[in-house]
mmCIF file of C-alpha atoms and ligand atoms in Angstrom:
data_model
loop_
_atom_site.group_PDB
_atom_site.id
_atom_site.type_symbol
_atom_site.label_atom_id
_atom_site.label_comp_id
_atom_site.label_asym_id
_atom_site.label_seq_id
_atom_site.Cartn_x
_atom_site.Cartn_y
_atom_site.Cartn_z
ATOM 1 C CA MET A 1 0.000 0.000 0.000
ATOM 2 C CA SER A 2 1.379 3.408 -0.923
ATOM 3 C CA TYR A 3 1.759 6.123 1.691
ATOM 4 C CA ASP A 4 -1.211 8.038 0.300
ATOM 5 C CA THR A 5 -3.685 5.180 0.230
ATOM 6 C CA ASP A 6 -2.546 4.139 3.693
ATOM 7 C CA THR A 7 -3.196 7.619 5.066
ATOM 8 C CA GLN A 8 -6.474 7.773 3.245
ATOM 9 C CA SER A 9 -7.602 4.471 4.709
ATOM 10 C CA LYS A 10 -6.660 5.594 8.218
ATOM 11 C CA MET A 11 -8.622 8.807 7.711
ATOM 12 C CA ASP A 12 -11.631 6.868 6.466
ATOM 13 C CA GLU A 13 -11.459 4.657 9.511
ATOM 14 C CA MET A 14 -11.290 7.702 11.795
ATOM 15 C CA LEU A 15 -14.237 9.333 10.086
ATOM 16 C CA GLU A 16 -16.239 6.133 10.332
ATOM 17 C CA SER A 17 -15.457 5.740 14.056
ATOM 18 C CA GLU A 18 -16.459 9.312 14.653
ATOM 19 C CA LYS A 19 -19.693 8.771 12.769
ATOM 20 C CA ILE A 20 -20.515 5.638 14.782
ATOM 21 C CA GLU A 21 -19.712 7.481 17.997
ATOM 22 C CA ASN A 22 -21.936 10.418 17.026
ATOM 23 C CA ILE A 23 -24.834 8.253 15.961
ATOM 24 C CA MET A 24 -24.533 6.175 19.121
ATOM 25 C CA ARG A 25 -24.597 9.327 21.209
ATOM 26 C CA SER A 26 -27.700 10.667 19.508
ATOM 27 C CA ALA A 27 -29.395 7.253 19.537
ATOM 28 C CA ARG A 28 -28.846 6.870 23.272
ATOM 29 C CA PRO A 29 -31.960 8.217 24.975
ATOM 30 C CA GLN A 30 -31.749 11.213 27.249
ATOM 31 C CA VAL A 31 -33.208 10.409 30.632
ATOM 32 C CA ALA A 32 -34.535 12.709 33.347
ATOM 33 C CA VAL A 33 -35.756 11.701 36.799
ATOM 34 C CA ILE A 34 -37.797 14.327 38.604
ATOM 35 C CA GLY A 35 -38.887 13.957 42.211
ATOM 36 C CA VAL A 36 -41.915 16.075 43.112
ATOM 37 C CA GLY A 37 -42.628 16.878 46.770
ATOM 38 C CA GLY A 38 -40.888 15.520 49.871
ATOM 39 C CA ALA A 39 -40.959 11.797 49.124
ATOM 40 C CA GLY A 40 -40.098 12.173 45.436
ATOM 41 C CA CYS A 41 -37.169 14.434 46.272
ATOM 42 C CA ASN A 42 -35.928 12.034 48.954
ATOM 43 C CA ILE A 43 -35.824 9.271 46.357
ATOM 44 C CA VAL A 44 -33.806 11.428 43.958
ATOM 45 C CA SER A 45 -31.502 12.558 46.730
ATOM 46 C CA TRP A 46 -30.947 8.969 47.883
ATOM 47 C CA VAL A 47 -29.787 7.951 44.394
ATOM 48 C CA LYS A 48 -27.533 10.968 44.090
ATOM 49 C CA GLU A 49 -25.955 10.639 47.508
ATOM 50 C CA LYS A 50 -25.771 6.887 48.050
ATOM 51 C CA LYS A 51 -25.317 5.733 44.457
ATOM 52 C CA GLY A 52 -23.470 8.642 42.897
ATOM 53 C CA GLY A 53 -26.360 9.382 40.543
ATOM 54 C CA ILE A 54 -27.476 7.532 37.426
ATOM 55 C CA ALA A 55 -25.246 7.256 34.364
ATOM 56 C CA GLY A 56 -26.903 9.085 31.490
ATOM 57 C CA ALA A 57 -29.701 10.633 33.564
ATOM 58 C CA LYS A 58 -30.331 14.058 35.022
ATOM 59 C CA LEU A 59 -31.677 14.039 38.570
ATOM 60 C CA ILE A 60 -34.074 16.865 39.410
ATOM 61 C CA ALA A 61 -35.593 17.621 42.812
ATOM 62 C CA ALA A 62 -38.680 19.866 42.764
ATOM 63 C CA ASN A 63 -40.459 20.883 45.938
ATOM 64 C CA THR A 64 -42.461 23.719 47.463
ATOM 65 C CA ASP A 65 -40.517 23.305 50.690
ATOM 66 C CA ALA A 66 -37.330 25.414 50.626
ATOM 67 C CA VAL A 67 -35.848 23.998 53.835
ATOM 68 C CA HIS A 68 -36.213 20.453 52.575
ATOM 69 C CA LEU A 69 -34.757 21.381 49.180
ATOM 70 C CA SER A 70 -31.770 23.037 50.785
ATOM 71 C CA ILE A 71 -30.535 19.767 52.286
ATOM 72 C CA LEU A 72 -31.125 17.610 49.209
ATOM 73 C CA LYS A 73 -28.646 16.294 46.704
ATOM 74 C CA ALA A 74 -29.593 16.519 43.012
ATOM 75 C CA ASP A 75 -28.217 17.708 39.681
ATOM 76 C CA ARG A 76 -30.832 20.421 39.692
ATOM 77 C CA ARG A 77 -33.120 21.730 42.420
ATOM 78 C CA ILE A 78 -36.288 23.671 41.676
ATOM 79 C CA LEU A 79 -38.313 25.596 44.235
ATOM 80 C CA LEU A 80 -41.909 25.251 43.088
ATOM 81 C CA GLY A 81 -44.358 28.130 43.480
ATOM 82 C CA GLU A 82 -42.339 30.755 45.266
ATOM 83 C CA LYS A 83 -45.311 33.127 45.217
ATOM 84 C CA THR A 84 -47.911 30.486 46.040
ATOM 85 C CA THR A 85 -46.279 28.845 49.054
ATOM 86 C CA ARG A 86 -43.338 31.139 49.916
ATOM 87 C CA GLY A 87 -41.111 28.111 50.221
ATOM 88 C CA MET A 88 -43.159 26.674 53.052
ATOM 89 C CA GLY A 89 -44.637 23.544 51.450
ATOM 90 C CA ALA A 90 -48.187 22.854 50.331
ATOM 91 C CA GLY A 91 -49.351 21.770 53.802
ATOM 92 C CA GLY A 92 -51.064 18.658 52.512
ATOM 93 C CA TYR A 93 -53.339 20.614 50.122
ATOM 94 C CA ARG A 94 -53.015 19.219 46.653
ATOM 95 C CA GLU A 95 -54.743 22.249 45.086
ATOM 96 C CA ARG A 96 -51.916 24.329 46.493
ATOM 97 C CA GLY A 97 -49.351 21.866 45.173
ATOM 98 C CA GLU A 98 -50.996 22.078 41.776
ATOM 99 C CA GLN A 99 -50.992 25.876 41.747
ATOM 100 C CA ALA A 100 -47.381 26.076 42.912
ATOM 101 C CA THR A 101 -46.300 23.670 40.178
ATOM 102 C CA ARG A 102 -48.130 25.646 37.507
ATOM 103 C CA GLU A 103 -46.345 28.759 38.692
ATOM 104 C CA SER A 104 -42.945 27.124 38.062
ATOM 105 C CA LEU A 105 -43.863 24.968 35.099
ATOM 106 C CA GLU A 106 -41.718 26.810 32.559
ATOM 107 C CA GLN A 107 -38.630 26.188 34.665
ATOM 108 C CA VAL A 108 -39.479 22.517 35.044
ATOM 109 C CA LYS A 109 -40.040 22.119 31.309
ATOM 110 C CA LYS A 110 -36.772 23.866 30.550
ATOM 111 C CA ASP A 111 -34.838 21.477 32.783
ATOM 112 C CA ILE A 112 -36.448 18.396 31.268
ATOM 113 C CA ALA A 113 -36.302 19.587 27.648
ATOM 114 C CA GLY A 114 -34.809 17.074 25.228
ATOM 115 C CA SER A 115 -35.431 14.013 27.416
ATOM 116 C CA ASN A 116 -36.773 10.859 25.773
ATOM 117 C CA ILE A 117 -37.570 9.056 29.014
ATOM 118 C CA VAL A 118 -38.884 10.923 32.049
ATOM 119 C CA TYR A 119 -39.484 9.317 35.424
ATOM 120 C CA ILE A 120 -41.753 11.276 37.754
ATOM 121 C CA ALA A 121 -41.422 10.155 41.378
ATOM 122 C CA ALA A 122 -43.747 11.169 44.196
ATOM 123 C CA GLY A 123 -45.280 9.983 47.440
ATOM 124 C CA LEU A 124 -49.035 10.328 46.986
ATOM 125 C CA GLY A 125 -51.137 11.704 49.818
ATOM 126 C CA GLY A 126 -49.508 15.090 50.491
ATOM 127 C CA GLY A 127 -49.928 18.406 48.686
ATOM 128 C CA THR A 128 -46.955 18.922 46.392
ATOM 129 C CA GLY A 129 -46.372 15.435 44.974
ATOM 130 C CA THR A 130 -50.078 14.644 44.607
ATOM 131 C CA GLY A 131 -51.061 18.014 43.113
ATOM 132 C CA GLY A 132 -47.903 18.695 41.115
ATOM 133 C CA SER A 133 -46.818 15.393 39.547
ATOM 134 C CA TRP A 134 -49.720 15.093 37.122
ATOM 135 C CA VAL A 135 -49.392 18.764 36.116
ATOM 136 C CA ILE A 136 -45.765 18.107 35.161
ATOM 137 C CA ALA A 137 -46.691 14.910 33.297
ATOM 138 C CA ASN A 138 -49.403 16.784 31.430
ATOM 139 C CA SER A 139 -47.019 19.535 30.358
ATOM 140 C CA LEU A 140 -44.603 16.953 28.911
ATOM 141 C CA LYS A 141 -47.147 14.995 26.926
ATOM 142 C CA GLN A 142 -46.604 16.864 23.681
ATOM 143 C CA THR A 143 -42.847 16.263 23.819
ATOM 144 C CA GLY A 144 -43.348 12.604 22.919
ATOM 145 C CA ALA A 145 -41.139 11.462 25.812
ATOM 146 C CA LEU A 146 -41.928 8.134 27.467
ATOM 147 C CA LEU A 147 -43.482 9.168 30.790
ATOM 148 C CA ILE A 148 -43.121 6.747 33.689
ATOM 149 C CA GLY A 149 -44.616 7.625 37.057
ATOM 150 C CA VAL A 150 -43.244 5.933 40.182
ATOM 151 C CA VAL A 151 -45.405 6.596 43.223
ATOM 152 C CA THR A 152 -46.087 5.319 46.705
ATOM 153 C CA LEU A 153 -49.490 5.001 48.381
ATOM 154 C CA PRO A 154 -49.963 6.189 51.976
ATOM 155 C CA PHE A 155 -49.483 3.954 55.017
ATOM 156 C CA ALA A 156 -52.548 2.694 56.856
ATOM 157 C CA VAL A 157 -51.830 5.141 59.669
ATOM 158 C CA GLU A 158 -52.292 7.914 57.119
ATOM 159 C CA ARG A 159 -55.831 6.861 56.183
ATOM 160 C CA PHE A 160 -56.971 10.452 56.019
ATOM 161 C CA ARG A 161 -54.727 10.782 52.949
ATOM 162 C CA TYR A 162 -56.226 7.865 50.995
ATOM 163 C CA ASN A 163 -58.867 9.791 49.078
ATOM 164 C CA SER A 164 -56.442 12.451 48.033
ATOM 165 C CA ALA A 165 -53.893 9.821 46.982
ATOM 166 C CA LYS A 166 -56.501 8.021 44.923
ATOM 167 C CA GLU A 167 -57.522 11.140 43.041
ATOM 168 C CA GLY A 168 -53.888 12.037 42.458
ATOM 169 C CA LEU A 169 -53.185 8.541 41.174
ATOM 170 C CA GLU A 170 -56.084 8.621 38.734
ATOM 171 C CA LYS A 171 -54.972 11.971 37.367
ATOM 172 C CA LEU A 172 -51.364 10.913 37.035
ATOM 173 C CA ARG A 173 -52.328 7.642 35.380
ATOM 174 C CA ASP A 174 -54.196 9.572 32.720
ATOM 175 C CA GLN A 175 -51.072 11.586 31.893
ATOM 176 C CA CYS A 176 -48.316 8.964 32.121
ATOM 177 C CA ASP A 177 -47.586 6.034 29.838
ATOM 178 C CA THR A 178 -47.065 3.711 32.783
ATOM 179 C CA ILE A 179 -47.302 4.385 36.467
ATOM 180 C CA ILE A 180 -45.536 2.024 38.845
ATOM 181 C CA VAL A 181 -47.433 1.990 42.105
ATOM 182 C CA ILE A 182 -45.939 0.860 45.400
ATOM 183 C CA ASP A 183 -48.235 0.411 48.349
ATOM 184 C CA ASN A 184 -46.265 1.467 51.411
ATOM 185 C CA ASN A 185 -48.209 -1.038 53.520
ATOM 186 C CA ARG A 186 -47.111 -3.983 51.423
ATOM 187 C CA LEU A 187 -43.620 -2.651 51.353
ATOM 188 C CA ALA A 188 -43.502 -2.399 55.133
ATOM 189 C CA LYS A 189 -44.574 -6.052 55.369
ATOM 190 C CA VAL A 190 -42.046 -7.244 52.834
ATOM 191 C CA ALA A 191 -39.347 -5.303 54.642
ATOM 192 C CA GLY A 192 -40.278 -7.034 57.916
ATOM 193 C CA ASP A 193 -42.714 -4.628 59.559
ATOM 194 C CA LEU A 194 -40.219 -1.853 60.070
ATOM 195 C CA PRO A 195 -40.970 1.353 61.929
ATOM 196 C CA LEU A 196 -42.333 4.112 59.668
ATOM 197 C CA LYS A 197 -39.126 6.047 59.201
ATOM 198 C CA GLU A 198 -37.103 2.999 58.247
ATOM 199 C CA ALA A 199 -39.833 1.743 55.951
ATOM 200 C CA LEU A 200 -39.676 5.082 54.124
ATOM 201 C CA GLY A 201 -35.953 4.600 53.715
ATOM 202 C CA VAL A 202 -36.546 1.169 52.189
ATOM 203 C CA ALA A 203 -39.098 2.668 49.785
ATOM 204 C CA ASN A 204 -36.604 5.297 48.661
ATOM 205 C CA GLU A 205 -33.931 2.685 48.148
ATOM 206 C CA LEU A 206 -36.195 0.364 46.225
ATOM 207 C CA VAL A 207 -37.519 2.998 43.849
ATOM 208 C CA GLY A 208 -34.046 4.472 43.458
ATOM 209 C CA GLU A 209 -32.464 1.106 42.636
ATOM 210 C CA PHE A 210 -35.201 0.275 40.177
ATOM 211 C CA VAL A 211 -34.955 3.529 38.232
ATOM 212 C CA LYS A 212 -31.155 3.437 38.258
ATOM 213 C CA GLY A 213 -31.049 -0.224 37.233
ATOM 214 C CA ILE A 214 -33.415 0.078 34.302
ATOM 215 C CA THR A 215 -31.874 3.336 33.107
ATOM 216 C CA GLU A 216 -28.306 2.088 33.171
ATOM 217 C CA THR A 217 -29.152 -1.082 31.264
ATOM 218 C CA ILE A 218 -30.255 1.318 28.525
ATOM 219 C CA THR A 219 -27.636 4.042 28.750
ATOM 220 C CA THR A 220 -24.476 2.075 29.532
ATOM 221 C CA ALA A 221 -22.895 -1.141 28.318
ATOM 222 C CA SER A 222 -24.302 -3.847 30.607
ATOM 223 C CA LEU A 223 -24.240 -7.597 30.933
ATOM 224 C CA ILE A 224 -27.513 -7.567 28.999
ATOM 225 C CA ASN A 225 -28.746 -4.264 27.673
ATOM 226 C CA ILE A 226 -32.360 -3.196 27.460
ATOM 227 C CA ASP A 227 -33.291 -1.587 24.228
ATOM 228 C CA PHE A 228 -35.174 1.712 24.426
ATOM 229 C CA ALA A 229 -37.589 0.402 21.786
ATOM 230 C CA ASP A 230 -38.348 -2.658 23.958
ATOM 231 C CA LEU A 231 -38.912 -0.537 27.028
ATOM 232 C CA ARG A 232 -41.221 1.684 25.060
ATOM 233 C CA ALA A 233 -43.153 -1.300 23.750
ATOM 234 C CA ILE A 234 -44.065 -2.594 27.193
ATOM 235 C CA MET A 235 -44.433 0.799 28.899
ATOM 236 C CA GLN A 236 -46.172 2.995 26.343
ATOM 237 C CA LYS A 237 -49.821 3.620 27.254
ATOM 238 C CA ARG A 238 -49.937 0.681 29.678
ATOM 239 C CA GLY A 239 -51.571 2.260 32.728
ATOM 240 C CA ILE A 240 -50.839 0.781 36.129
ATOM 241 C CA ALA A 241 -47.792 -1.372 36.879
ATOM 242 C CA ALA A 242 -46.782 -3.281 40.004
ATOM 243 C CA MET A 243 -43.306 -4.236 41.015
ATOM 244 C CA GLY A 244 -41.645 -6.860 43.128
ATOM 245 C CA VAL A 245 -38.125 -7.420 44.327
ATOM 246 C CA GLY A 246 -36.213 -10.452 45.540
ATOM 247 C CA GLU A 247 -32.666 -10.866 46.754
ATOM 248 C CA SER A 248 -30.840 -14.075 47.533
ATOM 249 C CA GLU A 249 -27.476 -15.768 47.944
ATOM 250 C CA GLY A 250 -26.144 -19.309 48.139
ATOM 251 C CA ASP A 251 -27.555 -22.369 46.389
ATOM 252 C CA GLU A 252 -30.288 -21.766 43.832
ATOM 253 C CA ARG A 253 -30.089 -18.073 44.581
ATOM 254 C CA ILE A 254 -31.555 -17.023 41.239
ATOM 255 C CA GLU A 255 -34.628 -19.269 41.581
ATOM 256 C CA ARG A 256 -35.301 -17.981 45.059
ATOM 257 C CA ALA A 257 -34.805 -14.341 44.108
ATOM 258 C CA VAL A 258 -37.158 -14.636 41.118
ATOM 259 C CA GLN A 259 -39.796 -16.422 43.181
ATOM 260 C CA THR A 260 -39.684 -13.755 45.881
ATOM 261 C CA ALA A 261 -39.928 -10.968 43.312
ATOM 262 C CA LEU A 262 -42.988 -12.589 41.745
ATOM 263 C CA ASP A 263 -44.689 -13.551 45.030
ATOM 264 C CA ALA A 264 -44.184 -10.266 46.812
ATOM 265 C CA GLN A 265 -45.720 -7.706 44.492
ATOM 266 C CA LEU A 266 -45.789 -4.337 46.212
ATOM 267 C CA LEU A 267 -49.313 -3.586 45.083
ATOM 268 C CA ASP A 268 -52.507 -5.613 45.329
ATOM 269 C CA ILE A 269 -53.336 -6.697 41.813
ATOM 270 C CA LYS A 270 -56.296 -8.562 40.483
ATOM 271 C CA ASP A 271 -54.580 -11.109 38.269
ATOM 272 C CA SER A 272 -50.889 -11.111 37.482
ATOM 273 C CA THR A 273 -51.355 -13.536 34.579
ATOM 274 C CA LYS A 274 -53.273 -10.773 32.807
ATOM 275 C CA ALA A 275 -50.272 -8.440 32.774
ATOM 276 C CA TYR A 276 -49.452 -7.026 29.373
ATOM 277 C CA GLY A 277 -45.711 -6.984 29.784
ATOM 278 C CA VAL A 278 -42.948 -7.792 32.221
ATOM 279 C CA LEU A 279 -39.738 -5.935 32.744
ATOM 280 C CA ILE A 280 -37.038 -7.894 34.565
ATOM 281 C CA HIS A 281 -33.876 -6.437 35.934
ATOM 282 C CA VAL A 282 -31.229 -8.740 37.337
ATOM 283 C CA SER A 283 -28.139 -7.554 39.138
ATOM 284 C CA GLY A 284 -25.448 -9.343 41.022
ATOM 285 C CA GLY A 285 -21.830 -9.215 42.119
ATOM 286 C CA GLU A 286 -18.931 -9.983 39.782
ATOM 287 C CA ASP A 287 -19.785 -13.685 40.027
ATOM 288 C CA ILE A 288 -23.204 -13.439 38.386
ATOM 289 C CA THR A 289 -23.423 -15.600 35.264
ATOM 290 C CA LEU A 290 -25.263 -15.183 31.990
ATOM 291 C CA ASP A 291 -26.883 -18.536 32.700
ATOM 292 C CA GLU A 292 -28.462 -17.163 35.840
ATOM 293 C CA VAL A 293 -29.807 -14.154 33.991
ATOM 294 C CA THR A 294 -31.318 -16.305 31.253
ATOM 295 C CA GLN A 295 -32.802 -18.578 33.887
ATOM 296 C CA ALA A 296 -34.471 -15.593 35.557
ATOM 297 C CA GLY A 297 -36.036 -14.525 32.262
ATOM 298 C CA GLU A 298 -37.260 -18.038 31.533
ATOM 299 C CA MET A 299 -38.741 -18.490 35.010
ATOM 300 C CA VAL A 300 -40.754 -15.295 34.727
ATOM 301 C CA THR A 301 -41.924 -16.153 31.219
ATOM 302 C CA ARG A 302 -43.049 -19.620 32.420
ATOM 303 C CA SER A 303 -44.951 -18.250 35.386
ATOM 304 C CA LEU A 304 -46.978 -15.888 33.216
ATOM 305 C CA PRO A 305 -48.794 -18.019 30.697
ATOM 306 C CA GLY A 306 -50.188 -16.404 27.592
ATOM 307 C CA LYS A 307 -48.777 -13.627 25.567
ATOM 308 C CA ALA A 308 -47.117 -11.385 28.133
ATOM 309 C CA ARG A 309 -44.184 -9.637 26.531
ATOM 310 C CA VAL A 310 -40.990 -10.087 28.510
ATOM 311 C CA VAL A 311 -37.991 -7.778 28.416
ATOM 312 C CA TRP A 312 -34.917 -8.257 30.535
ATOM 313 C CA GLY A 313 -31.648 -6.634 31.295
ATOM 314 C CA ALA A 314 -28.782 -7.344 33.672
ATOM 315 C CA ARG A 315 -25.956 -5.471 35.287
ATOM 316 C CA VAL A 316 -23.016 -6.257 37.490
ATOM 317 C CA ASP A 317 -23.159 -4.361 40.757
ATOM 318 C CA PRO A 318 -19.920 -4.936 42.692
ATOM 319 C CA THR A 319 -21.634 -4.014 45.975
ATOM 320 C CA LEU A 320 -23.783 -7.152 45.688
ATOM 321 C CA GLN A 321 -20.911 -9.568 46.212
ATOM 322 C CA GLY A 322 -22.206 -13.143 46.278
ATOM 323 C CA LYS A 323 -25.802 -11.987 45.944
ATOM 324 C CA VAL A 324 -28.317 -11.614 43.155
ATOM 325 C CA ARG A 325 -31.193 -9.156 43.073
ATOM 326 C CA VAL A 326 -34.197 -9.485 40.804
ATOM 327 C CA MET A 327 -36.660 -6.674 40.191
ATOM 328 C CA VAL A 328 -39.797 -7.348 38.223
ATOM 329 C CA ALA A 329 -42.370 -4.848 36.960
ATOM 330 C CA LEU A 330 -45.693 -6.106 35.634
ATOM 331 C CA THR A 331 -47.276 -3.545 33.331
ATOM 332 C CA GLY A 332 -50.848 -3.172 32.160
ATOM 333 C CA ILE A 333 -52.446 -4.633 35.277
ATOM 334 C CA GLU A 334 -55.569 -3.793 37.234
ATOM 335 C CA SER A 335 -55.102 -2.430 40.716
ATOM 336 C CA THR A 336 -57.447 -3.390 43.520
ATOM 337 C CA PHE A 337 -56.636 -0.080 45.230
ATOM 338 C CA LEU A 338 -58.212 1.927 42.453
ATOM 339 C CA SER A 339 -61.323 -0.178 42.159
ATOM 340 C CA THR A 340 -62.084 -0.868 45.814
ATOM 341 C CA GLN A 341 -60.687 2.143 47.571
ATOM 342 C CA GLN A 342 -63.968 4.016 47.496
ATOM 343 C CA SER A 343 -65.790 1.345 49.468
ATOM 344 C CA ALA A 344 -62.920 1.074 51.941
ATOM 345 C CA VAL A 345 -63.058 4.813 52.488
ATOM 346 C CA SER A 346 -66.813 4.882 52.883
ATOM 347 C CA ARG A 347 -66.553 2.010 55.385
ATOM 348 C CA LEU A 348 -64.098 4.068 57.317
ATOM 349 C CA ILE A 349 -66.307 7.133 57.319
ATOM 350 C CA HIS A 350 -69.199 4.924 58.362
ATOM 351 C CA VAL A 351 -67.229 3.549 61.305
ATOM 352 C CA ARG A 352 -66.237 7.021 62.355
ATOM 353 C CA THR A 353 -69.702 8.497 62.225
ATOM 354 C CA SER A 354 -71.550 5.541 63.708
HETATM 355 N N1 GTP B 1 -41.013 6.678 49.734
HETATM 356 C C1 GTP B 1 -41.171 7.671 50.599
HETATM 357 N N2 GTP B 1 -42.386 8.033 50.935
HETATM 358 C C2 GTP B 1 -42.533 9.066 51.789
HETATM 359 C C3 GTP B 1 -41.424 9.777 52.336
HETATM 360 N N3 GTP B 1 -41.900 10.770 53.108
HETATM 361 C C4 GTP B 1 -43.243 10.682 53.045
HETATM 362 N N4 GTP B 1 -43.656 9.667 52.251
HETATM 363 C C5 GTP B 1 -45.007 9.263 51.841
HETATM 364 O O1 GTP B 1 -45.416 10.214 50.856
HETATM 365 C C6 GTP B 1 -46.623 10.865 51.243
HETATM 366 C C7 GTP B 1 -46.529 12.317 50.855
HETATM 367 O O2 GTP B 1 -45.586 12.969 51.671
HETATM 368 P P1 GTP B 1 -44.641 14.113 51.134
HETATM 369 O O3 GTP B 1 -43.942 13.685 49.912
HETATM 370 O O4 GTP B 1 -43.799 14.526 52.278
HETATM 371 O O5 GTP B 1 -45.677 15.258 50.757
HETATM 372 P P2 GTP B 1 -45.456 16.452 49.748
HETATM 373 O O6 GTP B 1 -45.726 15.986 48.385
HETATM 374 O O7 GTP B 1 -44.145 17.089 50.021
HETATM 375 O O8 GTP B 1 -46.652 17.442 50.130
HETATM 376 P P3 GTP B 1 -46.659 18.726 51.106
HETATM 377 O O9 GTP B 1 -45.640 18.462 52.181
HETATM 378 O O10 GTP B 1 -48.045 18.781 51.578
HETATM 379 O O11 GTP B 1 -46.264 19.865 50.250
HETATM 380 C C8 GTP B 1 -46.737 10.601 52.735
HETATM 381 O O12 GTP B 1 -48.074 10.562 53.096
HETATM 382 C C9 GTP B 1 -46.019 9.273 52.952
HETATM 383 O O13 GTP B 1 -46.911 8.201 52.706
HETATM 384 C C10 GTP B 1 -40.118 9.337 51.963
HETATM 385 O O14 GTP B 1 -39.073 9.845 52.367
HETATM 386 N N5 GTP B 1 -40.067 8.294 51.087
HETATM 387 MG MG1 MG B 2 -43.550 18.347 51.690
#
């Protein structure tokens, strides 16, 4: 090869590599995670502080409470409704949370602009998260981004917040593609009947791990990557989703982790076999094998007869030495909370007034 053709071929190779790199960068989805209200912001802050953030995602904390915001960790913090609440929170009134969010909506939209996947995290039952999350989801609808809500339902001791949470959930469901609902009461049981404060910590960790896990199997090279198109297929316009998590070590650890994740759904659902799709995320220490990951996918597929679409991804998490963790989200399900809550609430009112 002459000097010239050699140089030319090297240049071609460089140009090609650059092109691949550029296309890969633009094909990789932009992800934003926004926590709205106290609980939502705590989730975001947990991921930022304890996990060093999420590769390829922007973490945003939005709250009406200035004191709470001031101690949070996030890539971006937004004080919602300075005029409406003067930085003092929405005091449990979701109308106030809604108004405060509308006041700051332009800022929120600016920070999320360009995202292809947006997670909206909130604890339902208070003012800011319940009133503001659906307003944010609504304002993003025209952007074409995949909108995934991740919310918690109030604890039994917070019964007075049920009605508000239910209305907030219905509104958010109508704006999001999929909304993953975690019932704090189920979570507390799964976590071994912890005191309230610790149970909240577990909820933050669980939601944080889930969002980080799924996102990084899309944005970074993983053991098994999840394709954005696959995620979209099982999440787009699918309504309510439930999730479960299982962790195990030792013999048959993957079987046990999958079984726990399937058995311990964190939301009462009518019939898991009717789920539209299943998203599985497997993580484990350096010793996790591809065989185990495949086994997890096969087990879930077997346990859900019919046509449920199954998508799975896996990552190595060095902090899980010797352990495997399986997270499963069932999309397109029917929630008992939404259909029976009204009668439970009226029973409660009846008891109180009788
Ligand atoms: N996962 C999780 N849930 C929480 C946490 N704190 C509170 N919750 C739950 O979320 C619900 C709403 O609480 P907050 O998020 O504090 O309320 P808010 O949206 O800030 O609303 P206002 O304080 O009224 O402005 C509560 O009723 C609890 O069930 C938390 O740190 N993590
Ligand atoms: Mg608050």
